[in-house]
């Protein structure tokens, strides 16, 4: 997985600076996620990494480090 590529895609989708995406940053707060934008995040992750994030797993992903770990398990 290329973290830089994923971070760039997320930053573009959510119109934020890539620098805001750090391993310790809270995903929901950083991206200002609601239930609809959460689907956008799942879509970006799937498109960039090929990892299909399950809806039930999303609630366990708090930080970007959690997201990266989840994606690593998909591989």
JSON list of N, CA and C in Angstrom, two decimals:
[
{"chain": "A", "resi": 1, "resn": "UNK", "atom": "N", "xyz": [0.85, -1.19, 0.00]},
{"chain": "A", "resi": 1, "resn": "UNK", "atom": "CA", "xyz": [0.00, 0.00, 0.00]},
{"chain": "A", "resi": 1, "resn": "UNK", "atom": "C", "xyz": [0.89, 1.24, 0.00]},
{"chain": "A", "resi": 2, "resn": "UNK", "atom": "N", "xyz": [0.52, 2.19, -0.81]},
{"chain": "A", "resi": 2, "resn": "UNK", "atom": "CA", "xyz": [1.24, 3.46, -0.85]},
{"chain": "A", "resi": 2, "resn": "UNK", "atom": "C", "xyz": [0.45, 4.48, -0.03]},
{"chain": "A", "resi": 3, "resn": "UNK", "atom": "N", "xyz": [0.92, 4.77, 1.16]},
{"chain": "A", "resi": 3, "resn": "UNK", "atom": "CA", "xyz": [0.21, 5.67, 2.07]},
{"chain": "A", "resi": 3, "resn": "UNK", "atom": "C", "xyz": [0.12, 7.08, 1.49]},
{"chain": "A", "resi": 4, "resn": "UNK", "atom": "N", "xyz": [1.18, 7.53, 0.84]},
{"chain": "A", "resi": 4, "resn": "UNK", "atom": "CA", "xyz": [1.18, 8.88, 0.27]},
{"chain": "A", "resi": 4, "resn": "UNK", "atom": "C", "xyz": [0.09, 9.01, -0.79]},
{"chain": "A", "resi": 5, "resn": "UNK", "atom": "N", "xyz": [-0.04, 7.97, -1.63]},
{"chain": "A", "resi": 5, "resn": "UNK", "atom": "CA", "xyz": [-1.07, 7.99, -2.68]},
{"chain": "A", "resi": 5, "resn": "UNK", "atom": "C", "xyz": [-2.47, 8.00, -2.06]},
{"chain": "A", "resi": 6, "resn": "UNK", "atom": "N", "xyz": [-2.66, 7.19, -1.04]},
{"chain": "A", "resi": 6, "resn": "UNK", "atom": "CA", "xyz": [-3.95, 7.16, -0.36]},
{"chain": "A", "resi": 6, "resn": "UNK", "atom": "C", "xyz": [-4.26, 8.50, 0.29]},
{"chain": "A", "resi": 7, "resn": "UNK", "atom": "N", "xyz": [-3.29, 9.07, 1.00]},
{"chain": "A", "resi": 7, "resn": "UNK", "atom": "CA", "xyz": [-3.49, 10.35, 1.66]},
{"chain": "A", "resi": 7, "resn": "UNK", "atom": "C", "xyz": [-3.83, 11.44, 0.65]},
{"chain": "A", "resi": 8, "resn": "UNK", "atom": "N", "xyz": [-3.15, 11.43, -0.49]},
{"chain": "A", "resi": 8, "resn": "UNK", "atom": "CA", "xyz": [-3.41, 12.42, -1.54]},
{"chain": "A", "resi": 8, "resn": "UNK", "atom": "C", "xyz": [-4.84, 12.28, -2.06]},
{"chain": "A", "resi": 9, "resn": "UNK", "atom": "N", "xyz": [-5.27, 11.06, -2.30]},
{"chain": "A", "resi": 9, "resn": "UNK", "atom": "CA", "xyz": [-6.64, 10.82, -2.79]},
{"chain": "A", "resi": 9, "resn": "UNK", "atom": "C", "xyz": [-7.68, 11.26, -1.76]},
{"chain": "A", "resi": 10, "resn": "UNK", "atom": "N", "xyz": [-7.41, 10.98, -0.49]},
{"chain": "A", "resi": 10, "resn": "UNK", "atom": "CA", "xyz": [-8.33, 11.40, 0.58]},
{"chain": "A", "resi": 10, "resn": "UNK", "atom": "C", "xyz": [-8.37, 12.92, 0.66]},
{"chain": "A", "resi": 11, "resn": "UNK", "atom": "N", "xyz": [-7.22, 13.55, 0.60]},
{"chain": "A", "resi": 11, "resn": "UNK", "atom": "CA", "xyz": [-7.15, 15.01, 0.69]},
{"chain": "A", "resi": 11, "resn": "UNK", "atom": "C", "xyz": [-7.92, 15.66, -0.46]},
{"chain": "A", "resi": 12, "resn": "UNK", "atom": "N", "xyz": [-7.79, 15.12, -1.66]},
{"chain": "A", "resi": 12, "resn": "UNK", "atom": "CA", "xyz": [-8.51, 15.65, -2.81]},
{"chain": "A", "resi": 12, "resn": "UNK", "atom": "C", "xyz": [-10.02, 15.46, -2.65]},
{"chain": "A", "resi": 13, "resn": "UNK", "atom": "N", "xyz": [-10.42, 14.28, -2.24]},
{"chain": "A", "resi": 13, "resn": "UNK", "atom": "CA", "xyz": [-11.86, 13.98, -2.08]},
{"chain": "A", "resi": 13, "resn": "UNK", "atom": "C", "xyz": [-12.51, 14.89, -1.04]},
{"chain": "A", "resi": 14, "resn": "UNK", "atom": "N", "xyz": [-11.81, 15.12, 0.06]},
{"chain": "A", "resi": 14, "resn": "UNK", "atom": "CA", "xyz": [-12.39, 15.87, 1.17]},
{"chain": "A", "resi": 14, "resn": "UNK", "atom": "C", "xyz": [-11.93, 17.33, 1.22]},
{"chain": "A", "resi": 15, "resn": "UNK", "atom": "N", "xyz": [-11.16, 17.73, 0.20]},
{"chain": "A", "resi": 15, "resn": "UNK", "atom": "CA", "xyz": [-10.72, 19.12, 0.07]},
{"chain": "A", "resi": 15, "resn": "UNK", "atom": "C", "xyz": [-10.04, 19.64, 1.34]},
{"chain": "A", "resi": 16, "resn": "UNK", "atom": "N", "xyz": [-9.03, 18.87, 1.78]},
{"chain": "A", "resi": 16, "resn": "UNK", "atom": "CA", "xyz": [-8.23, 19.28, 2.92]},
{"chain": "A", "resi": 16, "resn": "UNK", "atom": "C", "xyz": [-6.76, 19.20, 2.52]},
{"chain": "A", "resi": 17, "resn": "UNK", "atom": "N", "xyz": [-5.90, 19.76, 3.34]},
{"chain": "A", "resi": 17, "resn": "UNK", "atom": "CA", "xyz": [-4.46, 19.68, 3.11]},
{"chain": "A", "resi": 17, "resn": "UNK", "atom": "C", "xyz": [-3.96, 18.28, 3.47]},
{"chain": "A", "resi": 18, "resn": "UNK", "atom": "N", "xyz": [-3.07, 17.75, 2.67]},
{"chain": "A", "resi": 18, "resn": "UNK", "atom": "CA", "xyz": [-2.49, 16.44, 2.96]},
{"chain": "A", "resi": 18, "resn": "UNK", "atom": "C", "xyz": [-1.81, 16.45, 4.32]},
{"chain": "A", "resi": 19, "resn": "UNK", "atom": "N", "xyz": [-1.25, 17.58, 4.70]},
{"chain": "A", "resi": 19, "resn": "UNK", "atom": "CA", "xyz": [-0.54, 17.68, 5.98]},
{"chain": "A", "resi": 19, "resn": "UNK", "atom": "C", "xyz": [-1.46, 17.46, 7.18]},
{"chain": "A", "resi": 20, "resn": "UNK", "atom": "N", "xyz": [-2.78, 17.57, 6.98]},
{"chain": "A", "resi": 20, "resn": "UNK", "atom": "CA", "xyz": [-3.72, 17.34, 8.08]},
{"chain": "A", "resi": 20, "resn": "UNK", "atom": "C", "xyz": [-3.89, 15.85, 8.36]},
{"chain": "A", "resi": 21, "resn": "UNK", "atom": "N", "xyz": [-3.46, 15.03, 7.41]},
{"chain": "A", "resi": 21, "resn": "UNK", "atom": "CA", "xyz": [-3.62, 13.58, 7.55]},
{"chain": "A", "resi": 21, "resn": "UNK", "atom": "C", "xyz": [-2.34, 13.01, 8.16]},
{"chain": "A", "resi": 22, "resn": "UNK", "atom": "N", "xyz": [-2.40, 12.76, 9.46]},
{"chain": "A", "resi": 22, "resn": "UNK", "atom": "CA", "xyz": [-1.27, 12.18, 10.18]},
{"chain": "A", "resi": 22, "resn": "UNK", "atom": "C", "xyz": [-1.74, 10.89, 10.84]},
{"chain": "A", "resi": 23, "resn": "UNK", "atom": "N", "xyz": [-0.82, 9.98, 11.15]},
{"chain": "A", "resi": 23, "resn": "UNK", "atom": "CA", "xyz": [-1.24, 8.71, 11.75]},
{"chain": "A", "resi": 23, "resn": "UNK", "atom": "C", "xyz": [-2.08, 8.86, 13.01]},
{"chain": "A", "resi": 24, "resn": "UNK", "atom": "N", "xyz": [-1.80, 9.88, 13.83]},
{"chain": "A", "resi": 24, "resn": "UNK", "atom": "CA", "xyz": [-2.52, 10.05, 15.09]},
{"chain": "A", "resi": 24, "resn": "UNK", "atom": "C", "xyz": [-3.80, 10.87, 14.96]},
{"chain": "A", "resi": 25, "resn": "UNK", "atom": "N", "xyz": [-4.04, 11.45, 13.79]},
{"chain": "A", "resi": 25, "resn": "UNK", "atom": "CA", "xyz": [-5.22, 12.30, 13.60]},
{"chain": "A", "resi": 25, "resn": "UNK", "atom": "C", "xyz": [-6.49, 11.45, 13.60]},
{"chain": "A", "resi": 26, "resn": "UNK", "atom": "N", "xyz": [-7.54, 12.00, 14.20]},
{"chain": "A", "resi": 26, "resn": "UNK", "atom": "CA", "xyz": [-8.83, 11.32, 14.23]},
{"chain": "A", "resi": 26, "resn": "UNK", "atom": "C", "xyz": [-9.48, 11.44, 12.85]},
{"chain": "A", "resi": 27, "resn": "UNK", "atom": "N", "xyz": [-9.84, 10.31, 12.26]},
{"chain": "A", "resi": 27, "resn": "UNK", "atom": "CA", "xyz": [-10.38, 10.29, 10.90]},
{"chain": "A", "resi": 27, "resn": "UNK", "atom": "C", "xyz": [-11.66, 11.11, 10.79]},
{"chain": "A", "resi": 28, "resn": "UNK", "atom": "N", "xyz": [-12.60, 10.86, 11.69]},
{"chain": "A", "resi": 28, "resn": "UNK", "atom": "CA", "xyz": [-13.90, 11.53, 11.60]},
{"chain": "A", "resi": 28, "resn": "UNK", "atom": "C", "xyz": [-13.78, 13.04, 11.79]},
{"chain": "A", "resi": 29, "resn": "UNK", "atom": "N", "xyz": [-12.94, 13.46, 12.73]},
{"chain": "A", "resi": 29, "resn": "UNK", "atom": "CA", "xyz": [-12.77, 14.89, 12.98]},
{"chain": "A", "resi": 29, "resn": "UNK", "atom": "C", "xyz": [-12.01, 15.57, 11.85]},
{"chain": "A", "resi": 30, "resn": "UNK", "atom": "N", "xyz": [-10.94, 14.94, 11.39]},
{"chain": "A", "resi": 30, "resn": "UNK", "atom": "CA", "xyz": [-10.11, 15.53, 10.34]},
{"chain": "A", "resi": 30, "resn": "UNK", "atom": "C", "xyz": [-10.89, 15.70, 9.05]},
{"chain": "A", "resi": 31, "resn": "UNK", "atom": "N", "xyz": [-11.69, 14.72, 8.71]},
{"chain": "A", "resi": 31, "resn": "UNK", "atom": "CA", "xyz": [-12.44, 14.74, 7.46]},
{"chain": "A", "resi": 31, "resn": "UNK", "atom": "C", "xyz": [-13.86, 15.27, 7.64]},
{"chain": "A", "resi": 32, "resn": "UNK", "atom": "N", "xyz": [-14.24, 15.60, 8.88]},
{"chain": "A", "resi": 32, "resn": "UNK", "atom": "CA", "xyz": [-15.58, 16.07, 9.20]},
{"chain": "A", "resi": 32, "resn": "UNK", "atom": "C", "xyz": [-16.62, 15.14, 8.61]},
{"chain": "A", "resi": 33, "resn": "UNK", "atom": "N", "xyz": [-16.49, 13.85, 8.94]},
{"chain": "A", "resi": 33, "resn": "UNK", "atom": "CA", "xyz": [-17.33, 12.82, 8.36]},
{"chain": "A", "resi": 33, "resn": "UNK", "atom": "C", "xyz": [-18.74, 12.79, 8.95]},
{"chain": "A", "resi": 34, "resn": "UNK", "atom": "N", "xyz": [-19.70, 12.65, 8.06]},
{"chain": "A", "resi": 34, "resn": "UNK", "atom": "CA", "xyz": [-21.04, 12.26, 8.45]},
{"chain": "A", "resi": 34, "resn": "UNK", "atom": "C", "xyz": [-21.31, 10.93, 7.75]},
{"chain": "A", "resi": 35, "resn": "UNK", "atom": "N", "xyz": [-22.49, 10.40, 7.87]},
{"chain": "A", "resi": 35, "resn": "UNK", "atom": "CA", "xyz": [-22.75, 9.07, 7.32]},
{"chain": "A", "resi": 35, "resn": "UNK", "atom": "C", "xyz": [-22.58, 9.02, 5.80]},
{"chain": "A", "resi": 36, "resn": "UNK", "atom": "N", "xyz": [-22.91, 10.10, 5.11]},
{"chain": "A", "resi": 36, "resn": "UNK", "atom": "CA", "xyz": [-22.76, 10.13, 3.66]},
{"chain": "A", "resi": 36, "resn": "UNK", "atom": "C", "xyz": [-21.30, 10.22, 3.24]},
{"chain": "A", "resi": 37, "resn": "UNK", "atom": "N", "xyz": [-20.54, 11.10, 3.88]},
{"chain": "A", "resi": 37, "resn": "UNK", "atom": "CA", "xyz": [-19.13, 11.26, 3.52]},
{"chain": "A", "resi": 37, "resn": "UNK", "atom": "C", "xyz": [-18.31, 10.05, 3.95]},
{"chain": "A", "resi": 38, "resn": "UNK", "atom": "N", "xyz": [-18.82, 9.30, 4.91]},
{"chain": "A", "resi": 38, "resn": "UNK", "atom": "CA", "xyz": [-18.16, 8.06, 5.31]},
{"chain": "A", "resi": 38, "resn": "UNK", "atom": "C", "xyz": [-18.14, 7.09, 4.13]},
{"chain": "A", "resi": 39, "resn": "UNK", "atom": "N", "xyz": [-19.22, 7.05, 3.38]},
{"chain": "A", "resi": 39, "resn": "UNK", "atom": "CA", "xyz": [-19.28, 6.22, 2.18]},
{"chain": "A", "resi": 39, "resn": "UNK", "atom": "C", "xyz": [-18.26, 6.68, 1.14]},
{"chain": "A", "resi": 40, "resn": "UNK", "atom": "N", "xyz": [-18.03, 7.99, 1.07]},
{"chain": "A", "resi": 40, "resn": "UNK", "atom": "CA", "xyz": [-17.02, 8.53, 0.15]},
{"chain": "A", "resi": 40, "resn": "UNK", "atom": "C", "xyz": [-15.64, 8.04, 0.55]},
{"chain": "A", "resi": 41, "resn": "UNK", "atom": "N", "xyz": [-15.36, 8.02, 1.85]},
{"chain": "A", "resi": 41, "resn": "UNK", "atom": "CA", "xyz": [-14.07, 7.53, 2.33]},
{"chain": "A", "resi": 41, "resn": "UNK", "atom": "C", "xyz": [-13.89, 6.07, 1.98]},
{"chain": "A", "resi": 42, "resn": "UNK", "atom": "N", "xyz": [-14.92, 5.27, 2.21]},
{"chain": "A", "resi": 42, "resn": "UNK", "atom": "CA", "xyz": [-14.85, 3.84, 1.87]},
{"chain": "A", "resi": 42, "resn": "UNK", "atom": "C", "xyz": [-14.58, 3.66, 0.39]},
{"chain": "A", "resi": 43, "resn": "UNK", "atom": "N", "xyz": [-15.22, 4.48, -0.43]},
{"chain": "A", "resi": 43, "resn": "UNK", "atom": "CA", "xyz": [-15.03, 4.41, -1.88]},
{"chain": "A", "resi": 43, "resn": "UNK", "atom": "C", "xyz": [-13.60, 4.76, -2.28]},
{"chain": "A", "resi": 44, "resn": "UNK", "atom": "N", "xyz": [-13.04, 5.81, -1.68]},
{"chain": "A", "resi": 44, "resn": "UNK", "atom": "CA", "xyz": [-11.67, 6.21, -1.99]},
{"chain": "A", "resi": 44, "resn": "UNK", "atom": "C", "xyz": [-10.70, 5.11, -1.59]},
{"chain": "A", "resi": 45, "resn": "UNK", "atom": "N", "xyz": [-10.87, 4.56, -0.40]},
{"chain": "A", "resi": 45, "resn": "UNK", "atom": "CA", "xyz": [-9.99, 3.49, 0.07]},
{"chain": "A", "resi": 45, "resn": "UNK", "atom": "C", "xyz": [-10.07, 2.29, -0.88]},
{"chain": "A", "resi": 46, "resn": "UNK", "atom": "N", "xyz": [-11.27, 1.94, -1.29]},
{"chain": "A", "resi": 46, "resn": "UNK", "atom": "CA", "xyz": [-11.45, 0.82, -2.21]},
{"chain": "A", "resi": 46, "resn": "UNK", "atom": "C", "xyz": [-10.78, 1.10, -3.55]},
{"chain": "A", "resi": 47, "resn": "UNK", "atom": "N", "xyz": [-10.98, 2.29, -4.08]},
{"chain": "A", "resi": 47, "resn": "UNK", "atom": "CA", "xyz": [-10.42, 2.65, -5.39]},
{"chain": "A", "resi": 47, "resn": "UNK", "atom": "C", "xyz": [-8.89, 2.65, -5.37]},
{"chain": "A", "resi": 48, "resn": "UNK", "atom": "N", "xyz": [-8.30, 3.20, -4.32]},
{"chain": "A", "resi": 48, "resn": "UNK", "atom": "CA", "xyz": [-6.85, 3.36, -4.27]},
{"chain": "A", "resi": 48, "resn": "UNK", "atom": "C", "xyz": [-6.14, 2.07, -3.86]},
{"chain": "A", "resi": 49, "resn": "UNK", "atom": "N", "xyz": [-6.74, 1.35, -2.92]},
{"chain": "A", "resi": 49, "resn": "UNK", "atom": "CA", "xyz": [-6.04, 0.19, -2.35]},
{"chain": "A", "resi": 49, "resn": "UNK", "atom": "C", "xyz": [-6.62, -1.16, -2.77]},
{"chain": "A", "resi": 50, "resn": "UNK", "atom": "N", "xyz": [-7.86, -1.16, -3.23]},
{"chain": "A", "resi": 50, "resn": "UNK", "atom": "CA", "xyz": [-8.52, -2.41, -3.54]},
{"chain": "A", "resi": 50, "resn": "UNK", "atom": "C", "xyz": [-9.10, -3.10, -2.32]},
{"chain": "A", "resi": 51, "resn": "UNK", "atom": "N", "xyz": [-8.94, -2.48, -1.16]},
{"chain": "A", "resi": 51, "resn": "UNK", "atom": "CA", "xyz": [-9.46, -3.02, 0.09]},
{"chain": "A", "resi": 51, "resn": "UNK", "atom": "C", "xyz": [-10.93, -2.63, 0.24]},
{"chain": "A", "resi": 52, "resn": "UNK", "atom": "N", "xyz": [-11.78, -3.62, 0.39]},
{"chain": "A", "resi": 52, "resn": "UNK", "atom": "CA", "xyz": [-13.20, -3.36, 0.58]},
{"chain": "A", "resi": 52, "resn": "UNK", "atom": "C", "xyz": [-13.49, -3.24, 2.08]},
{"chain": "A", "resi": 53, "resn": "UNK", "atom": "N", "xyz": [-13.69, -2.02, 2.53]},
{"chain": "A", "resi": 53, "resn": "UNK", "atom": "CA", "xyz": [-13.96, -1.75, 3.95]},
{"chain": "A", "resi": 53, "resn": "UNK", "atom": "C", "xyz": [-15.40, -2.12, 4.25]},
{"chain": "A", "resi": 54, "resn": "UNK", "atom": "N", "xyz": [-15.60, -2.95, 5.24]},
{"chain": "A", "resi": 54, "resn": "UNK", "atom": "CA", "xyz": [-16.95, -3.34, 5.66]},
{"chain": "A", "resi": 54, "resn": "UNK", "atom": "C", "xyz": [-17.53, -2.26, 6.55]},
{"chain": "A", "resi": 55, "resn": "UNK", "atom": "N", "xyz": [-18.81, -1.99, 6.36]},
{"chain": "A", "resi": 55, "resn": "UNK", "atom": "CA", "xyz": [-19.48, -0.97, 7.15]},
{"chain": "A", "resi": 55, "resn": "UNK", "atom": "C", "xyz": [-19.38, -1.20, 8.64]},
{"chain": "A", "resi": 56, "resn": "UNK", "atom": "N", "xyz": [-19.42, -2.47, 9.04]},
{"chain": "A", "resi": 56, "resn": "UNK", "atom": "CA", "xyz": [-19.35, -2.78, 10.47]},
{"chain": "A", "resi": 56, "resn": "UNK", "atom": "C", "xyz": [-17.96, -2.52, 11.04]},
{"chain": "A", "resi": 57, "resn": "UNK", "atom": "N", "xyz": [-16.95, -2.51, 10.18]},
{"chain": "A", "resi": 57, "resn": "UNK", "atom": "CA", "xyz": [-15.57, -2.29, 10.64]},
{"chain": "A", "resi": 57, "resn": "UNK", "atom": "C", "xyz": [-15.24, -0.81, 10.79]},
{"chain": "A", "resi": 58, "resn": "UNK", "atom": "N", "xyz": [-15.99, 0.05, 10.11]},
{"chain": "A", "resi": 58, "resn": "UNK", "atom": "CA", "xyz": [-15.69, 1.47, 10.11]},
{"chain": "A", "resi": 58, "resn": "UNK", "atom": "C", "xyz": [-15.71, 2.05, 11.52]},
{"chain": "A", "resi": 59, "resn": "UNK", "atom": "N", "xyz": [-16.61, 1.59, 12.36]},
{"chain": "A", "resi": 59, "resn": "UNK", "atom": "CA", "xyz": [-16.72, 2.14, 13.71]},
{"chain": "A", "resi": 59, "resn": "UNK", "atom": "C", "xyz": [-15.48, 1.85, 14.55]},
{"chain": "A", "resi": 60, "resn": "UNK", "atom": "N", "xyz": [-14.67, 0.88, 14.14]},
{"chain": "A", "resi": 60, "resn": "UNK", "atom": "CA", "xyz": [-13.45, 0.54, 14.88]},
{"chain": "A", "resi": 60, "resn": "UNK", "atom": "C", "xyz": [-12.24, 1.33, 14.41]},
{"chain": "A", "resi": 61, "resn": "UNK", "atom": "N", "xyz": [-12.42, 2.14, 13.38]},
{"chain": "A", "resi": 61, "resn": "UNK", "atom": "CA", "xyz": [-11.31, 2.92, 12.83]},
{"chain": "A", "resi": 61, "resn": "UNK", "atom": "C", "xyz": [-11.41, 4.34, 13.37]},
{"chain": "A", "resi": 62, "resn": "UNK", "atom": "N", "xyz": [-10.52, 4.68, 14.29]},
{"chain": "A", "resi": 62, "resn": "UNK", "atom": "CA", "xyz": [-10.56, 6.00, 14.91]},
{"chain": "A", "resi": 62, "resn": "UNK", "atom": "C", "xyz": [-9.52, 6.94, 14.29]},
{"chain": "A", "resi": 63, "resn": "UNK", "atom": "N", "xyz": [-8.30, 6.44, 14.13]},
{"chain": "A", "resi": 63, "resn": "UNK", "atom": "CA", "xyz": [-7.21, 7.28, 13.62]},
{"chain": "A", "resi": 63, "resn": "UNK", "atom": "C", "xyz": [-6.78, 6.79, 12.23]},
{"chain": "A", "resi": 64, "resn": "UNK", "atom": "N", "xyz": [-5.97, 7.59, 11.58]},
{"chain": "A", "resi": 64, "resn": "UNK", "atom": "CA", "xyz": [-5.46, 7.16, 10.28]},
{"chain": "A", "resi": 64, "resn": "UNK", "atom": "C", "xyz": [-4.53, 5.96, 10.44]},
{"chain": "A", "resi": 65, "resn": "UNK", "atom": "N", "xyz": [-3.85, 5.85, 11.57]},
{"chain": "A", "resi": 65, "resn": "UNK", "atom": "CA", "xyz": [-3.02, 4.66, 11.83]},
{"chain": "A", "resi": 65, "resn": "UNK", "atom": "C", "xyz": [-3.90, 3.42, 11.86]},
{"chain": "A", "resi": 66, "resn": "UNK", "atom": "N", "xyz": [-5.10, 3.53, 12.46]},
{"chain": "A", "resi": 66, "resn": "UNK", "atom": "CA", "xyz": [-6.05, 2.42, 12.48]},
{"chain": "A", "resi": 66, "resn": "UNK", "atom": "C", "xyz": [-6.47, 2.06, 11.05]},
{"chain": "A", "resi": 67, "resn": "UNK", "atom": "N", "xyz": [-6.71, 3.08, 10.25]},
{"chain": "A", "resi": 67, "resn": "UNK", "atom": "CA", "xyz": [-7.11, 2.86, 8.85]},
{"chain": "A", "resi": 67, "resn": "UNK", "atom": "C", "xyz": [-6.01, 2.15, 8.09]},
{"chain": "A", "resi": 68, "resn": "UNK", "atom": "N", "xyz": [-4.76, 2.61, 8.26]},
{"chain": "A", "resi": 68, "resn": "UNK", "atom": "CA", "xyz": [-3.63, 1.98, 7.55]},
{"chain": "A", "resi": 68, "resn": "UNK", "atom": "C", "xyz": [-3.48, 0.51, 7.99]},
{"chain": "A", "resi": 69, "resn": "UNK", "atom": "N", "xyz": [-3.64, 0.25, 9.28]},
{"chain": "A", "resi": 69, "resn": "UNK", "atom": "CA", "xyz": [-3.53, -1.12, 9.79]},
{"chain": "A", "resi": 69, "resn": "UNK", "atom": "C", "xyz": [-4.63, -2.00, 9.21]},
{"chain": "A", "resi": 70, "resn": "UNK", "atom": "N", "xyz": [-5.82, -1.45, 9.13]},
{"chain": "A", "resi": 70, "resn": "UNK", "atom": "CA", "xyz": [-6.97, -2.18, 8.56]},
{"chain": "A", "resi": 70, "resn": "UNK", "atom": "C", "xyz": [-6.67, -2.54, 7.10]},
{"chain": "A", "resi": 71, "resn": "UNK", "atom": "N", "xyz": [-6.16, -1.58, 6.35]},
{"chain": "A", "resi": 71, "resn": "UNK", "atom": "CA", "xyz": [-5.87, -1.83, 4.94]},
{"chain": "A", "resi": 71, "resn": "UNK", "atom": "C", "xyz": [-4.76, -2.86, 4.79]},
{"chain": "A", "resi": 72, "resn": "UNK", "atom": "N", "xyz": [-3.76, -2.82, 5.66]},
{"chain": "A", "resi": 72, "resn": "UNK", "atom": "CA", "xyz": [-2.69, -3.81, 5.61]},
{"chain": "A", "resi": 72, "resn": "UNK", "atom": "C", "xyz": [-3.23, -5.22, 5.80]},
{"chain": "A", "resi": 73, "resn": "UNK", "atom": "N", "xyz": [-4.25, -5.36, 6.64]},
{"chain": "A", "resi": 73, "resn": "UNK", "atom": "CA", "xyz": [-4.85, -6.69, 6.88]},
{"chain": "A", "resi": 73, "resn": "UNK", "atom": "C", "xyz": [-5.64, -7.18, 5.67]},
{"chain": "A", "resi": 74, "resn": "UNK", "atom": "N", "xyz": [-6.09, -6.26, 4.84]},
{"chain": "A", "resi": 74, "resn": "UNK", "atom": "CA", "xyz": [-6.84, -6.63, 3.63]},
{"chain": "A", "resi": 74, "resn": "UNK", "atom": "C", "xyz": [-5.94, -7.30, 2.60]},
{"chain": "A", "resi": 75, "resn": "UNK", "atom": "N", "xyz": [-4.69, -6.92, 2.60]},
{"chain": "A", "resi": 75, "resn": "UNK", "atom": "CA", "xyz": [-3.76, -7.39, 1.57]},
{"chain": "A", "resi": 75, "resn": "UNK", "atom": "C", "xyz": [-3.49, -8.87, 1.69]}
]
